CSV table of C-alpha atoms and ligand atoms in Angstrom, one decimal:
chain,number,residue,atom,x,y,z
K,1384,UNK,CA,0.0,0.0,0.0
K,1385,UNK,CA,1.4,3.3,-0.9
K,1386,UNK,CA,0.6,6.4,-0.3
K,1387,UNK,CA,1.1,9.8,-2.5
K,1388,UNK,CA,-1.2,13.5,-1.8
K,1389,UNK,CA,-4.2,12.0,-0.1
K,1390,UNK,CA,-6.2,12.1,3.2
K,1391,UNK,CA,-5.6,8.5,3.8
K,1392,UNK,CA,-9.5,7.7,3.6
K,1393,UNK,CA,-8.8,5.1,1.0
K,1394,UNK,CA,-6.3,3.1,2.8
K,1395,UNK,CA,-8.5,3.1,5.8
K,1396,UNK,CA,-11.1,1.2,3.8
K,1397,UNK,CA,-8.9,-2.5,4.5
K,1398,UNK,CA,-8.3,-1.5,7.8
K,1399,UNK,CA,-11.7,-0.7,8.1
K,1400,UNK,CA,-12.7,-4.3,6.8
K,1401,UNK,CA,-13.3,-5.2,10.5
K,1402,UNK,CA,-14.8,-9.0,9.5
K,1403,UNK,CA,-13.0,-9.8,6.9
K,1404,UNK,CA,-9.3,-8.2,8.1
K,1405,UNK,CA,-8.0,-11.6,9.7
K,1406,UNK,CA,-8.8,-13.6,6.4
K,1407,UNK,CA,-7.4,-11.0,4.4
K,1408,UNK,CA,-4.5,-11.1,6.6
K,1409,UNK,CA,-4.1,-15.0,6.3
K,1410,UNK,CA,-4.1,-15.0,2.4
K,1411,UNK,CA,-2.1,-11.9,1.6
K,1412,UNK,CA,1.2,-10.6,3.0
K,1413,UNK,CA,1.4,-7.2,3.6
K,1414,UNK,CA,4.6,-6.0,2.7
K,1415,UNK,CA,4.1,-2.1,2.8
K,1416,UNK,CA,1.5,-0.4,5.0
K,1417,UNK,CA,2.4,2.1,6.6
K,1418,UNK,CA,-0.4,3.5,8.4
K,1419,UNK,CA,-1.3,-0.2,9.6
K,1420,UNK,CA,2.7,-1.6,10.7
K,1421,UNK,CA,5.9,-0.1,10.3
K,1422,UNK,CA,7.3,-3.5,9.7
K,1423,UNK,CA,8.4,-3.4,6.2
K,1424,UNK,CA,9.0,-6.2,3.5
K,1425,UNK,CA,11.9,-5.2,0.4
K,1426,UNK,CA,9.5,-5.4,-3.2
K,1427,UNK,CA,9.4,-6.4,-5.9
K,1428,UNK,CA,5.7,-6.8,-4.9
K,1429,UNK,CA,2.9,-8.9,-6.3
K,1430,UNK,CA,0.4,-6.1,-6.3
K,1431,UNK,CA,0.4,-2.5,-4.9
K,1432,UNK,CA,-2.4,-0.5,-4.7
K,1433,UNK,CA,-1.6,3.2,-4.9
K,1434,UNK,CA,-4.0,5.8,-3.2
K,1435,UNK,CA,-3.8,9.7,-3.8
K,1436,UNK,CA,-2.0,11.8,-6.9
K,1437,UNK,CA,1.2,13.4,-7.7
K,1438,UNK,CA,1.6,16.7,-6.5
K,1439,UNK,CA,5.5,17.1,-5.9
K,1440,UNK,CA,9.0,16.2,-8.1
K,1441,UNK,CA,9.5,13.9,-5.4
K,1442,UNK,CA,6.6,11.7,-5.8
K,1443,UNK,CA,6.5,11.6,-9.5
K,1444,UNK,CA,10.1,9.9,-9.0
K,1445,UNK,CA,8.7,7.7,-6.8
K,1446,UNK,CA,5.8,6.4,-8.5
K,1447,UNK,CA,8.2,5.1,-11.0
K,1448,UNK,CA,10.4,3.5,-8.8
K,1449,UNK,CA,6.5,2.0,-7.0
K,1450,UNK,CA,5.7,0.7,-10.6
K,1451,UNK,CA,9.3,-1.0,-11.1
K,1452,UNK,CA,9.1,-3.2,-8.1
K,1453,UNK,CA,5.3,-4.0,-8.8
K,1454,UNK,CA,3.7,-6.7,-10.8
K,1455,UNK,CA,0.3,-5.2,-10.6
K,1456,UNK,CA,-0.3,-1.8,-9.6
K,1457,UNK,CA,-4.2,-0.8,-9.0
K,1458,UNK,CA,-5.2,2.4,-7.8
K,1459,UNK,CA,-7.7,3.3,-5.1
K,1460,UNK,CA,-9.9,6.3,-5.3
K,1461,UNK,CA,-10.8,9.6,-6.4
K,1462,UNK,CA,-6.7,11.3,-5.5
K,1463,UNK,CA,-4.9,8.3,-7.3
K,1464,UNK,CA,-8.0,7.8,-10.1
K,1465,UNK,CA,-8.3,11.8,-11.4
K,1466,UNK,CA,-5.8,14.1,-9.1
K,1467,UNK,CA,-8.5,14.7,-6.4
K,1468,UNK,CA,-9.4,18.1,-4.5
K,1469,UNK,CA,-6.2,19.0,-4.5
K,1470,UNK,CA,-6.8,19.1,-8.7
K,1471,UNK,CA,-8.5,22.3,-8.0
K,1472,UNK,CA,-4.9,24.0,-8.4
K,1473,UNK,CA,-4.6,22.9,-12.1
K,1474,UNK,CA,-7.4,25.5,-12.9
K,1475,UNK,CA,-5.5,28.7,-11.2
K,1476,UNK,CA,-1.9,29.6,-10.1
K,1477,UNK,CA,-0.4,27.4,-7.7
K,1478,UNK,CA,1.0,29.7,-5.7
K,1479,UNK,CA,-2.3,31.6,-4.9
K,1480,UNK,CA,-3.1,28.7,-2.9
K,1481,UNK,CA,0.4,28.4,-1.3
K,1482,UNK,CA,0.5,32.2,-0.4
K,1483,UNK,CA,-2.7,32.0,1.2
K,1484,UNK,CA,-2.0,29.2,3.1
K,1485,UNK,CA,1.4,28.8,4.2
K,1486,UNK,CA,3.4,32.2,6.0
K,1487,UNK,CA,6.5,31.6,3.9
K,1488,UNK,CA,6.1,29.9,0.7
K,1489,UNK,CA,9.3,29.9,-0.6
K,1490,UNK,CA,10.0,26.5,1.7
K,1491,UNK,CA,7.1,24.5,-0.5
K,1492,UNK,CA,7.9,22.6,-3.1
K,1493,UNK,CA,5.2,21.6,-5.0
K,1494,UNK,CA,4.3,21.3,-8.7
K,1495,UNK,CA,2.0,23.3,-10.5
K,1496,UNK,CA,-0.7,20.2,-11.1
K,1497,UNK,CA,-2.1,17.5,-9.2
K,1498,UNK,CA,-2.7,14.7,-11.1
K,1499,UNK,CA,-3.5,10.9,-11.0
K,1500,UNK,CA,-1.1,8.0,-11.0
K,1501,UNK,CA,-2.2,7.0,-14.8
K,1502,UNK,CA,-0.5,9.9,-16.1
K,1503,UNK,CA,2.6,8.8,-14.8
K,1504,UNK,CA,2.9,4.7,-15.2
K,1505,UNK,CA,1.0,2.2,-16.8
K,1506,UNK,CA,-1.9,1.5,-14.1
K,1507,UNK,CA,-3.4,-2.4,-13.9
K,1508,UNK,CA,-7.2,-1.2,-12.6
K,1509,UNK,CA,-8.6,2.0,-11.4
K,1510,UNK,CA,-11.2,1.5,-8.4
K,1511,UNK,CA,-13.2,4.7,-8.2
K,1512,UNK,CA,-15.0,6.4,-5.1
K,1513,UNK,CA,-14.3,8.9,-2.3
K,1514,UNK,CA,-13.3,7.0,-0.7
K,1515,UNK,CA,-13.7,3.9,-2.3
K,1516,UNK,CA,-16.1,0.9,-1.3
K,1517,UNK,CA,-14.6,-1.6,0.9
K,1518,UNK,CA,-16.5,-4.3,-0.2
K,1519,UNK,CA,-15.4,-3.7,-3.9
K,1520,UNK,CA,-11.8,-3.4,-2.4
K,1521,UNK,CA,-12.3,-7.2,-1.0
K,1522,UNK,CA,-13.6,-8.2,-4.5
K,1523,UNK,CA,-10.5,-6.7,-6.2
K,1524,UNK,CA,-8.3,-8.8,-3.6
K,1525,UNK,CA,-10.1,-11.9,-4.0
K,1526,UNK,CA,-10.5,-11.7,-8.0
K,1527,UNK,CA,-6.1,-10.6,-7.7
K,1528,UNK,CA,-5.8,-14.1,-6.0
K,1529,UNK,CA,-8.3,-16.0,-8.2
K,1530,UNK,CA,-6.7,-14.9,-11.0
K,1531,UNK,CA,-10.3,-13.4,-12.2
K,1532,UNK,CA,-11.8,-10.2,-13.6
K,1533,UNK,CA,-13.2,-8.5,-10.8
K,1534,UNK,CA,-16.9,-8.0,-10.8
K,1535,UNK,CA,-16.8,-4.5,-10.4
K,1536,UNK,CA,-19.7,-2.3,-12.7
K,1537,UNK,CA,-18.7,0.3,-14.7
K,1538,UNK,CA,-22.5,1.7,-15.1
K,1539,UNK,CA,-23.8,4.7,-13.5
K,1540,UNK,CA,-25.4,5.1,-10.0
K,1541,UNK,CA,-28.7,5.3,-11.6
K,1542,UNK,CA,-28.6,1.7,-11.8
K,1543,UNK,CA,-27.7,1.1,-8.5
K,1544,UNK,CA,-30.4,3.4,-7.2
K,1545,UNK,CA,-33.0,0.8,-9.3
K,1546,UNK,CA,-31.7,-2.0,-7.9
K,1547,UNK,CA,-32.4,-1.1,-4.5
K,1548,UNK,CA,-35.4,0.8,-4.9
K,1549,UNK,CA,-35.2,4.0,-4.5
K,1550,UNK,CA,-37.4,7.4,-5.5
K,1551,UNK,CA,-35.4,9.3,-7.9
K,1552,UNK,CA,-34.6,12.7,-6.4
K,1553,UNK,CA,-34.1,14.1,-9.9
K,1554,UNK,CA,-37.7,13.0,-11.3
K,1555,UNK,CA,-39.3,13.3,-8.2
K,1556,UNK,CA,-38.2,16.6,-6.5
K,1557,UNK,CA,-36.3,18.1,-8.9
K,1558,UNK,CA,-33.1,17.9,-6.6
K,1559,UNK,CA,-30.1,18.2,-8.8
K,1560,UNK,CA,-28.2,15.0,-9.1
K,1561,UNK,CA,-25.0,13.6,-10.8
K,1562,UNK,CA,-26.0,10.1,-10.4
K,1563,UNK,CA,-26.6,9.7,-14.4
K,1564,UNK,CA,-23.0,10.5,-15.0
K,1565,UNK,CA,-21.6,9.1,-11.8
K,1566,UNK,CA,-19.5,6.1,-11.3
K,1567,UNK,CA,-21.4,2.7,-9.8
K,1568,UNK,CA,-19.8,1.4,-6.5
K,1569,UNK,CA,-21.4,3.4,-3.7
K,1570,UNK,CA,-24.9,1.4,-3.4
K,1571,UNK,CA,-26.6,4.7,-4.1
K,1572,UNK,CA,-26.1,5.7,-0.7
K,1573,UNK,CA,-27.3,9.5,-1.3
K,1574,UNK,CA,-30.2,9.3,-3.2
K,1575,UNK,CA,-31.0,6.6,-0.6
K,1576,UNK,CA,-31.5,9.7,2.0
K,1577,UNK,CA,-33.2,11.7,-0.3
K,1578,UNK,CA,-30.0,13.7,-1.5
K,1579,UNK,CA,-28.4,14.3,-4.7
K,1580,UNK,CA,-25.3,12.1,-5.8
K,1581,UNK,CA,-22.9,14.7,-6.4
K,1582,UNK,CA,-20.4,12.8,-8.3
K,1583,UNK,CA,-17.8,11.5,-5.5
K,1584,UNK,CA,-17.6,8.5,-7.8
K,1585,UNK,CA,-16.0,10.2,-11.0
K,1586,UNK,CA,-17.4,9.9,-14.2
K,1587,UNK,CA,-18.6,6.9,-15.0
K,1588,UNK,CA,-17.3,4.4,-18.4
K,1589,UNK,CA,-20.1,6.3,-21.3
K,1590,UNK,CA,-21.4,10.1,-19.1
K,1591,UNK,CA,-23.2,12.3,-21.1
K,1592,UNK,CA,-22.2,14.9,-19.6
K,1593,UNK,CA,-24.0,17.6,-22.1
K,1594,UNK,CA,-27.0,16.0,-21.7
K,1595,UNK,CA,-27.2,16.1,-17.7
K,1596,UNK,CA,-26.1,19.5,-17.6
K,1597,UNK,CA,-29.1,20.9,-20.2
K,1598,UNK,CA,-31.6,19.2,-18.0
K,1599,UNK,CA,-30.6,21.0,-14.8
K,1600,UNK,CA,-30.3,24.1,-16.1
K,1601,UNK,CA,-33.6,23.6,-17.7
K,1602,UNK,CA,-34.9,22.9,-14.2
K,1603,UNK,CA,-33.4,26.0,-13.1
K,1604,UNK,CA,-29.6,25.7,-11.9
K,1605,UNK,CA,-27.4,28.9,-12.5
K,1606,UNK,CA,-24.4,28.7,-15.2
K,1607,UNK,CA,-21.7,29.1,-12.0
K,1608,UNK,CA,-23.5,26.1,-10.0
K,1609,UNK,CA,-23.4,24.8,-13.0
K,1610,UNK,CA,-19.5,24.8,-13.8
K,1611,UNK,CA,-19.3,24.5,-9.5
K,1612,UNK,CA,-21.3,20.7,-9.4
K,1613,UNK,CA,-18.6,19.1,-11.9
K,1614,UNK,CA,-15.4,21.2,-9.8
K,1615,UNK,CA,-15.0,18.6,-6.3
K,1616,UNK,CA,-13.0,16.0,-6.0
K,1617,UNK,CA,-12.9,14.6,-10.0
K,1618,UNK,CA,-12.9,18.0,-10.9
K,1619,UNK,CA,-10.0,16.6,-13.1
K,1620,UNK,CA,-11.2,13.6,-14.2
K,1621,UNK,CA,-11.8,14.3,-18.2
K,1622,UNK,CA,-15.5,14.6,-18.7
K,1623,UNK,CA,-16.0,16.5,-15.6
K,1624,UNK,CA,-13.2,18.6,-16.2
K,1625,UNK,CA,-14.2,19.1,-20.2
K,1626,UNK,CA,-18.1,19.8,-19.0
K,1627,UNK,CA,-17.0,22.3,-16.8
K,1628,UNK,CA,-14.7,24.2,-19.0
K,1629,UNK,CA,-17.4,24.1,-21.9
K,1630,UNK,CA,-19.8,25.9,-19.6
K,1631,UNK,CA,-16.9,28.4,-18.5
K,1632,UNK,CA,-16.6,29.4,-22.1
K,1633,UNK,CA,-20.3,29.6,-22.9
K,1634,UNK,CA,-20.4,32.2,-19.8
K,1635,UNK,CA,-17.5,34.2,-21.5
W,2227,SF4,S1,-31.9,9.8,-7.8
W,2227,SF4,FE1,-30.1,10.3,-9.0
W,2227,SF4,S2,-28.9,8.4,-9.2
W,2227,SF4,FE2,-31.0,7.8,-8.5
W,2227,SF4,S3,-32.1,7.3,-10.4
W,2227,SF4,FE3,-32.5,9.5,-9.9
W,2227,SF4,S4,-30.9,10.6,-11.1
W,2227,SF4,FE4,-30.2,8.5,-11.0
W,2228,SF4,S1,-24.5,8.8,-4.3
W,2228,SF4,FE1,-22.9,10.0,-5.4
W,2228,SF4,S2,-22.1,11.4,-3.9
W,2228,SF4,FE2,-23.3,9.9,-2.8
W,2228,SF4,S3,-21.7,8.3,-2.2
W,2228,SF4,FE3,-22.6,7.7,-4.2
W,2228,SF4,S4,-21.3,8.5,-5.8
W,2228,SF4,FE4,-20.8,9.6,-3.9
């Protein structure tokens, strides 16, 4: 498990796995996790997954030397899958964020993007969500040691909301909602309470992005919420991040 600029919500998700850890344990050794043991194994490594995204020189060298010592190398989440909130700096000058938030600047060193892991090194499977499902992280483990496909859906949370039966905010109430767009893996856990998805999935594999976005602001939603509901955290991801800057340039 390795980590790059993330809030370690990803890597939580196994040691969140509170049933299944021992088993996990007892079929896999853990060579490098550092947030769970300090104990470390030398690579190369039979898999590694990779949360978060590159944000400094130093970590773009060592996400090559991470993909040298690893057979498979799957990323976990929305950091490591499309640059994460921290992407928000590829839209403006870096170092209007780092003068705002740090009283002497000149001592960060930090590149001008964030982005994910796939820009940098050939990357075996992307597992989306912020942060990710754990139960999807078991299947990816299992299917890893079954040599399988994992079973993981690339459709959109709309289908997941079918499945398990809920009212459609959208149709229903009107509440804006990515969930046509969005990335499956979450259950449909917000439209579940009533709440639109706002797209902590990334896009998922076919959005139409272009469509979505007439319909809301037929219903309504200003151009700037507009450009605002693709900009969290897969604001970089490509057809959030192409939807958005469309609708900048349509404002002027
Ligand atoms: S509530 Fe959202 S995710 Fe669920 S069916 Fe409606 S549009 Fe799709
Ligand atoms: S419904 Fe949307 S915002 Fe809510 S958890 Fe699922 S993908 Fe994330």
């Amino acid at each position: 498990m390795w980590k790059f600029a993330s809030c370690d919500g990803c890597q939580l998700s196994l040691l969140d796995c509170e049933d299944e850890l021992l088993d996990v344990a007892g079929e896999i050794e853990i060579a490098h996790f550092l947030e769970a043991s300090s104990a470390v194994v030398r690579g190369p490594y039979d898999v590694s997954l990779v949360e978060g995204s590159v944000t400094t020189p130093h970590d773009a060298q060592r996400i090559l030397e991470v993909r040298r010592s690893s057979r498979v190398l799957i990323t976990i989440g929305a950091c490591a899958t499309a640059g994460g909130i921290q992407a928000l700096r590829n839209l403006i000058d870096v170092e209007d964020f780092t003068r705002a938030v740090y009283a002497t600047p000149a001592y960060v060193s930090t590149l001008a993007t964030s982005t994910p892991i796939s820009d940098h090194v050939h990357v075996d499977f992307e597992l989306h969500g912020c942060p990710i499902n754990k139960a999807q992280l078991l299947e990816l483990l299992s299917a890893f040691l079954n040599d399988r496909r994992p079973a993981i859906a690339s459709a959109s949370v709309c289908m997941e909301c079918k499945r398990r039966g809920n009212v459609c905010v959208l149709v229903a109430h009107g509440t804006p909602c990515l969930g046509p767009v969005t990335h499956a893996g979450c259950g449909a856990i917000c439209p579940a309470y009533d709440r639109g998805c706002y797209g902590c999935y990334g896009p998922m594999e076919t959005p139409n992005t272009a469509s979505l976005t007439g319909w809301l602001a037929g219903h309504g939603m200003a151009e700037r919420d507009l450009v605002r509901v693709y900009r969290t955290f897969n604001a970089n991801a490509p057809a959030f991040r192409e939807q958005s800057a469309a609708l900048e340039e349509d404002a002027g």
